[in-house]
CSV table of C-alpha atoms and ligand atoms in Angstrom, one decimal:
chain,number,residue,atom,x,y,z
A,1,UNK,CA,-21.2,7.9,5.8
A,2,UNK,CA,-24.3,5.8,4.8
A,3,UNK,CA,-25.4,2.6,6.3
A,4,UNK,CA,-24.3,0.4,3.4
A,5,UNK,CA,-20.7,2.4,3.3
A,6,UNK,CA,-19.8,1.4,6.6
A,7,UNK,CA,-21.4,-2.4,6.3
A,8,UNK,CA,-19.2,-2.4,3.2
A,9,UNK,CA,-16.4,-1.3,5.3
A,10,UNK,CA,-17.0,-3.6,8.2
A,11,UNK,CA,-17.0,-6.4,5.6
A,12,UNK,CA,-14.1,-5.3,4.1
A,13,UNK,CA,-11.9,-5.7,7.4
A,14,UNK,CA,-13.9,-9.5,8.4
A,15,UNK,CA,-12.7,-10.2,5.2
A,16,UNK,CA,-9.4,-8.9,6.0
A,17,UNK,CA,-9.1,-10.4,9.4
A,18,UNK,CA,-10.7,-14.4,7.6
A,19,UNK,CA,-7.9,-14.4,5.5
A,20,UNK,CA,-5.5,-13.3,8.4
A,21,UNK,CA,-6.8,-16.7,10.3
A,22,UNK,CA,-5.6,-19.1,7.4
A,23,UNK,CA,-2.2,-21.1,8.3
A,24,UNK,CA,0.5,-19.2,5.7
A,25,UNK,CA,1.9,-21.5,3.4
A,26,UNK,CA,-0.8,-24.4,3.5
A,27,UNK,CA,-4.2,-22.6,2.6
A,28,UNK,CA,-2.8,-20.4,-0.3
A,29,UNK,CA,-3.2,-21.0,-3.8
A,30,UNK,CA,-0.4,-22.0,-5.2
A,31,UNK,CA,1.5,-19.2,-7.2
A,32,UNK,CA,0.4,-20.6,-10.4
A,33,UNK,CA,-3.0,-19.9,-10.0
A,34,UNK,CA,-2.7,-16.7,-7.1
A,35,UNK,CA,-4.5,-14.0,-8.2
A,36,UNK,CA,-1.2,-11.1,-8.5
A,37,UNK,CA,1.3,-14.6,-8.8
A,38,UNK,CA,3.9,-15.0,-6.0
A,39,UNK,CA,4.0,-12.4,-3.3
A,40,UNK,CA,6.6,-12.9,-0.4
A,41,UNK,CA,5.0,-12.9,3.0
A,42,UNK,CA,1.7,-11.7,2.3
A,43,UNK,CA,0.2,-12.1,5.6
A,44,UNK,CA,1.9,-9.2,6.8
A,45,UNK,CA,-0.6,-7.2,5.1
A,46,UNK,CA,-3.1,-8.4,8.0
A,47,UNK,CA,-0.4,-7.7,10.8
A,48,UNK,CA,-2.1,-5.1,13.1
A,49,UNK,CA,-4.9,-4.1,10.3
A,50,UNK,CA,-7.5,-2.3,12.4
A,51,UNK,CA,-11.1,-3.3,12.8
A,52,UNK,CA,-12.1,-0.8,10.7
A,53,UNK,CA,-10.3,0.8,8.1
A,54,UNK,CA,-10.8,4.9,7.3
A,55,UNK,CA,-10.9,6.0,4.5
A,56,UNK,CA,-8.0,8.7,5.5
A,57,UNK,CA,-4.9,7.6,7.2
A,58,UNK,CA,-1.8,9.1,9.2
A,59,UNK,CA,1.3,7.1,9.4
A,60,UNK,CA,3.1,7.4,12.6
A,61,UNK,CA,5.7,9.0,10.3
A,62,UNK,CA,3.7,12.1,9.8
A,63,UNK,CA,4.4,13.7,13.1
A,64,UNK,CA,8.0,13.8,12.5
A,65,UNK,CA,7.7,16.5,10.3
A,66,UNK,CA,10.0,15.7,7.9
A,67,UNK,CA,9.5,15.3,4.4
A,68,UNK,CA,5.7,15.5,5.0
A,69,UNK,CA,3.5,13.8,2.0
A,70,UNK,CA,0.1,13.1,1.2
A,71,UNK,CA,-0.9,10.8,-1.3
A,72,UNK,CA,-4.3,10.6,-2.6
A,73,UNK,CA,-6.2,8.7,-6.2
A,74,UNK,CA,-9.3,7.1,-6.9
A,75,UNK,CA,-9.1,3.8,-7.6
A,76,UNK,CA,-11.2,2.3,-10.3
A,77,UNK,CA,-12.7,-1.1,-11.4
A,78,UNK,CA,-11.3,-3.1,-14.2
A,79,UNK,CA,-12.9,-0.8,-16.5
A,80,UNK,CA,-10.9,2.1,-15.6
A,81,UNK,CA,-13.9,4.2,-15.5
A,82,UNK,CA,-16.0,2.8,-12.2
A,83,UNK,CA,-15.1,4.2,-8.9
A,84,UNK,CA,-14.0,1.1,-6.6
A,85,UNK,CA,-15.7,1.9,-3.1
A,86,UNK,CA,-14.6,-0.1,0.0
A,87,UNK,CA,-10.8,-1.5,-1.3
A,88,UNK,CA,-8.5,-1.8,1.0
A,89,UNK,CA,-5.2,-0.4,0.4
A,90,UNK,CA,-2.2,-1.3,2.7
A,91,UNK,CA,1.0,0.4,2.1
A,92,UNK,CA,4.8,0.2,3.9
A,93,UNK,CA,7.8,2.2,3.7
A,94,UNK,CA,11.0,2.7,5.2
A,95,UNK,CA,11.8,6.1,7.0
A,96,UNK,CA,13.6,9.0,6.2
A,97,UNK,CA,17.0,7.2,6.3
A,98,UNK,CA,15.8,4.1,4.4
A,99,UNK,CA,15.4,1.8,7.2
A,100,UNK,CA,12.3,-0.4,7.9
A,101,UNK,CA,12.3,0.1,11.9
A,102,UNK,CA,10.0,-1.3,14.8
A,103,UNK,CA,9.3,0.9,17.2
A,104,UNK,CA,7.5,-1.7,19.7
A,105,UNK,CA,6.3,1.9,21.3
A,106,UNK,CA,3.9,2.5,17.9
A,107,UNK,CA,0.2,0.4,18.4
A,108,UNK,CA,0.8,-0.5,14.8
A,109,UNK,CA,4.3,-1.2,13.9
A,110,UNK,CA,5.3,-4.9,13.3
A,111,UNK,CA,7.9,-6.7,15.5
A,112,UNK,CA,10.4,-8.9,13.4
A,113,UNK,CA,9.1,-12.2,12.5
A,114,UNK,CA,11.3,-15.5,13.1
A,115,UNK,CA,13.5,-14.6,10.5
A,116,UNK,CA,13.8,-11.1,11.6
A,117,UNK,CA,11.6,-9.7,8.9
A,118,UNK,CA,9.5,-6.6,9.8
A,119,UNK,CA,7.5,-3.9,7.4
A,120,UNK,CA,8.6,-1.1,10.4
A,121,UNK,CA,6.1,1.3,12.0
A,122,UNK,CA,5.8,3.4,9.3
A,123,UNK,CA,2.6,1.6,7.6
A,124,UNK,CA,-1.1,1.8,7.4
A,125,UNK,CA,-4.0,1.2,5.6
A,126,UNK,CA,-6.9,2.4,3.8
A,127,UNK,CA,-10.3,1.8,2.6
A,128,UNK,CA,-11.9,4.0,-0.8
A,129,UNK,CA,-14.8,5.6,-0.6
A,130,UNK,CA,-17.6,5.9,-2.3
A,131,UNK,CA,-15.8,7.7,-5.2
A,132,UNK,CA,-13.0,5.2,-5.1
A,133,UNK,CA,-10.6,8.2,-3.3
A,134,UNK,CA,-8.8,7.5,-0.6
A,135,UNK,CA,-5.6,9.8,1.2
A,136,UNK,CA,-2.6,9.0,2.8
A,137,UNK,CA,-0.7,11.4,4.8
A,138,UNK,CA,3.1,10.5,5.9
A,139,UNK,CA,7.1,11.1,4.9
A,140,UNK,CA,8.8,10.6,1.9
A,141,UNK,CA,10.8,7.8,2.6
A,142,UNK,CA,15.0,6.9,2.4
A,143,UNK,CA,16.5,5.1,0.3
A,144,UNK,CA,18.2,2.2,1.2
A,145,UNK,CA,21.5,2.7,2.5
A,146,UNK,CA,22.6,0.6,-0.7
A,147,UNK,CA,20.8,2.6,-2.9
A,148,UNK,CA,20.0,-0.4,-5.3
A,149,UNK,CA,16.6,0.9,-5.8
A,150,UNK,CA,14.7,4.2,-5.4
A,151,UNK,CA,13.0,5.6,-2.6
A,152,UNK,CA,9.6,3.6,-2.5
A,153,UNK,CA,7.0,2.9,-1.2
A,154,UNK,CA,5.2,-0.9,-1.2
A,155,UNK,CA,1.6,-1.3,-1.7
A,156,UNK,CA,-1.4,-3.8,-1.2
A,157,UNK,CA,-4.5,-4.1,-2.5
A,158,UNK,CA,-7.3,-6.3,-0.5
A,159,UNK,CA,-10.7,-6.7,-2.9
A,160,UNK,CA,-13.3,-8.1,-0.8
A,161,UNK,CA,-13.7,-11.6,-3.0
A,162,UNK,CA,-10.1,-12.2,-3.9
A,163,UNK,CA,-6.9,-12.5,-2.5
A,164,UNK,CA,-4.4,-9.5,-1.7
A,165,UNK,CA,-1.9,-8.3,-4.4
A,166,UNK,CA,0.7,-6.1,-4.5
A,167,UNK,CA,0.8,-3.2,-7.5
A,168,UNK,CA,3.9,-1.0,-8.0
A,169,UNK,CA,5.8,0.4,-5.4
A,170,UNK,CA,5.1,4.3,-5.3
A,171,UNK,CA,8.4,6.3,-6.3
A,172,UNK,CA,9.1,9.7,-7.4
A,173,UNK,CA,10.0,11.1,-10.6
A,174,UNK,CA,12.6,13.6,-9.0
A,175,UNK,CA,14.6,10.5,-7.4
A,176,UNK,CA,17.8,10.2,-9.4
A,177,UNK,CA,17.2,6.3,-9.2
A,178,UNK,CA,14.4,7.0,-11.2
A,179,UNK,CA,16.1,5.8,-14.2
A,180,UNK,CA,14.9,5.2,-17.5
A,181,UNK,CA,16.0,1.7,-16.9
A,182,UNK,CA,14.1,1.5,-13.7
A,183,UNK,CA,11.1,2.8,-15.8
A,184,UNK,CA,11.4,0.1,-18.4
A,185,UNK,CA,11.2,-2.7,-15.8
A,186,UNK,CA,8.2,-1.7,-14.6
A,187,UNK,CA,4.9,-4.1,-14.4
A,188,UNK,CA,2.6,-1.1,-14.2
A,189,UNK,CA,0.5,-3.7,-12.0
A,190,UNK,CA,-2.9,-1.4,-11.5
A,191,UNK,CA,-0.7,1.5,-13.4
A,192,UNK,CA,1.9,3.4,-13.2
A,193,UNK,CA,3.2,3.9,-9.8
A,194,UNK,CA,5.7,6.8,-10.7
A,195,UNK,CA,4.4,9.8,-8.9
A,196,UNK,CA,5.2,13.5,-10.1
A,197,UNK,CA,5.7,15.4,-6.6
A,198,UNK,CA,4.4,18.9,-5.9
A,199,UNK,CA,5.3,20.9,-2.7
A,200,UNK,CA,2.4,22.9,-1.1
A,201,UNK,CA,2.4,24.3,2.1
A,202,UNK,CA,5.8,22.1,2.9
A,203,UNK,CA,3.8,19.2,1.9
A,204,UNK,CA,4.6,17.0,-1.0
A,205,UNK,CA,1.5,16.2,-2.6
A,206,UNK,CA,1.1,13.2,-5.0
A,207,UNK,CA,-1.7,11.2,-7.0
A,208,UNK,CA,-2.2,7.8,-8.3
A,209,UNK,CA,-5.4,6.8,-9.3
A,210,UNK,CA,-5.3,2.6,-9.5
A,211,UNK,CA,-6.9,-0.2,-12.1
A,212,UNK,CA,-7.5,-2.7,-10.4
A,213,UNK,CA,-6.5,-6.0,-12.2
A,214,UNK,CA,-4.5,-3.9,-14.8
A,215,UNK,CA,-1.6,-6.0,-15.5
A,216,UNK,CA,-2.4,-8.4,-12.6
A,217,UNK,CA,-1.7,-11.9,-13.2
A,218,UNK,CA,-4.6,-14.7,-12.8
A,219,UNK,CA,-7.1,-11.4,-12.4
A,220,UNK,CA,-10.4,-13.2,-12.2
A,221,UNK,CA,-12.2,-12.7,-16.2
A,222,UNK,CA,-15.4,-12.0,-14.3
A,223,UNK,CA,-14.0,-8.9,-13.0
A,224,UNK,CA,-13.3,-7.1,-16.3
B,301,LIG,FE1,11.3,-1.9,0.2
């Protein structure tokens, strides 16, 4: 890693933590104007975010050897074609039986909040490198015991100079919820998030490269 990779890094996560620090509903912009328009509870994304985000990252549902996956992309500037170094990308996801749980026993699962809200243990985060490629390694998750919507799994994105957005959940092409109605709802916020699944090794193995701005409401002009 070079010097200004990790200061770009470091900055990354101050910037991560500063917005952390601002009171929830009283310092945002309001919806109208947010970059990405309204996003429910938004400072979870900052919940347990480490000082320093890698640009590889094992969920704790990785060791449970189930379902094993490992997503990986570059993600690009507005123009598509310019690698995005130093993103943060935060992503949450329910287990293998579609449940969001704590497990206080995991350093970075999220206890409920007052209104018994929690993104689970099964979460993490990651920074691009200097191609824009980052890689996740974890477990397909459920879906919800409802099954009103598709296996999934939610995603962040933190630019250093803007606030955080979410783009389209990741799901999976081979999910029978997978509908064609599903797919014509979709924002395709930073692209498609509709991954095509390939088993290696007994590891699914997805990619998504991500636009960032791409269908993003309020995206700063300057940016593309
Ligand atoms: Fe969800």
């Amino acid at each position: 890693m070079t010097v200004s990779t990790f200061t770009r890094i470091i900055c990354v996560c101050i910037l991560a933590y500063a917005c952390k620090s601002q009171p929830n509903s009283n310092n945002q912009a309001p919806n109208n104007s947010r970059v990405g328009g309204a996003f429910e509870n938004p400072e979870f994304t900052y919940t347990k975010i480490p000082k320093v985000c890698a640009t590889v990252d094992t969920s704790p549902g990785w060791k449970r050897n189930i379902n094993r996956l490992h997503l990986t992309g570059t993600i690009y500037q507005s123009d598509g074609v310019t690698p995005a170094q130093g993103v943060v990308l935060y992503y949450y996801q329910t287990n293998e039986e579609g449940h969001y749980l704590h497990k206080p026993d995991e350093p970075r699962s999220m206890p409920p909040n007052e209104n018994g809200q929690t993104h689970g243990y099964i979460r993490g985060w990651v920074v691009s490198d200097l191609n824009g490629r980052y890689d996740i390694y974890t477990i397909r998750p459920g879906v919800y015991p409802t099954r009103d919507a598709p296996a999934h799994i939610h995603a962040t994105i933190i630019e250093p100079t803007i606030n955080e957005y979410y783009i389209d959940d990741y799901v999976f092409d081979d999910d029978s919820l997978v509908t064609p109605s599903y797919v014509s709802k979709q924002e395709l916020r930073c692209g498609s998030g509709i991954l095509h699944l390939e088993k290696k090794d007994s590891v699914w193995e997805g990619k998504r490269n991500i636009v960032l701005g791409k269908n993003i409401p309020n995206y700063p002009s300057t940016k593309h």
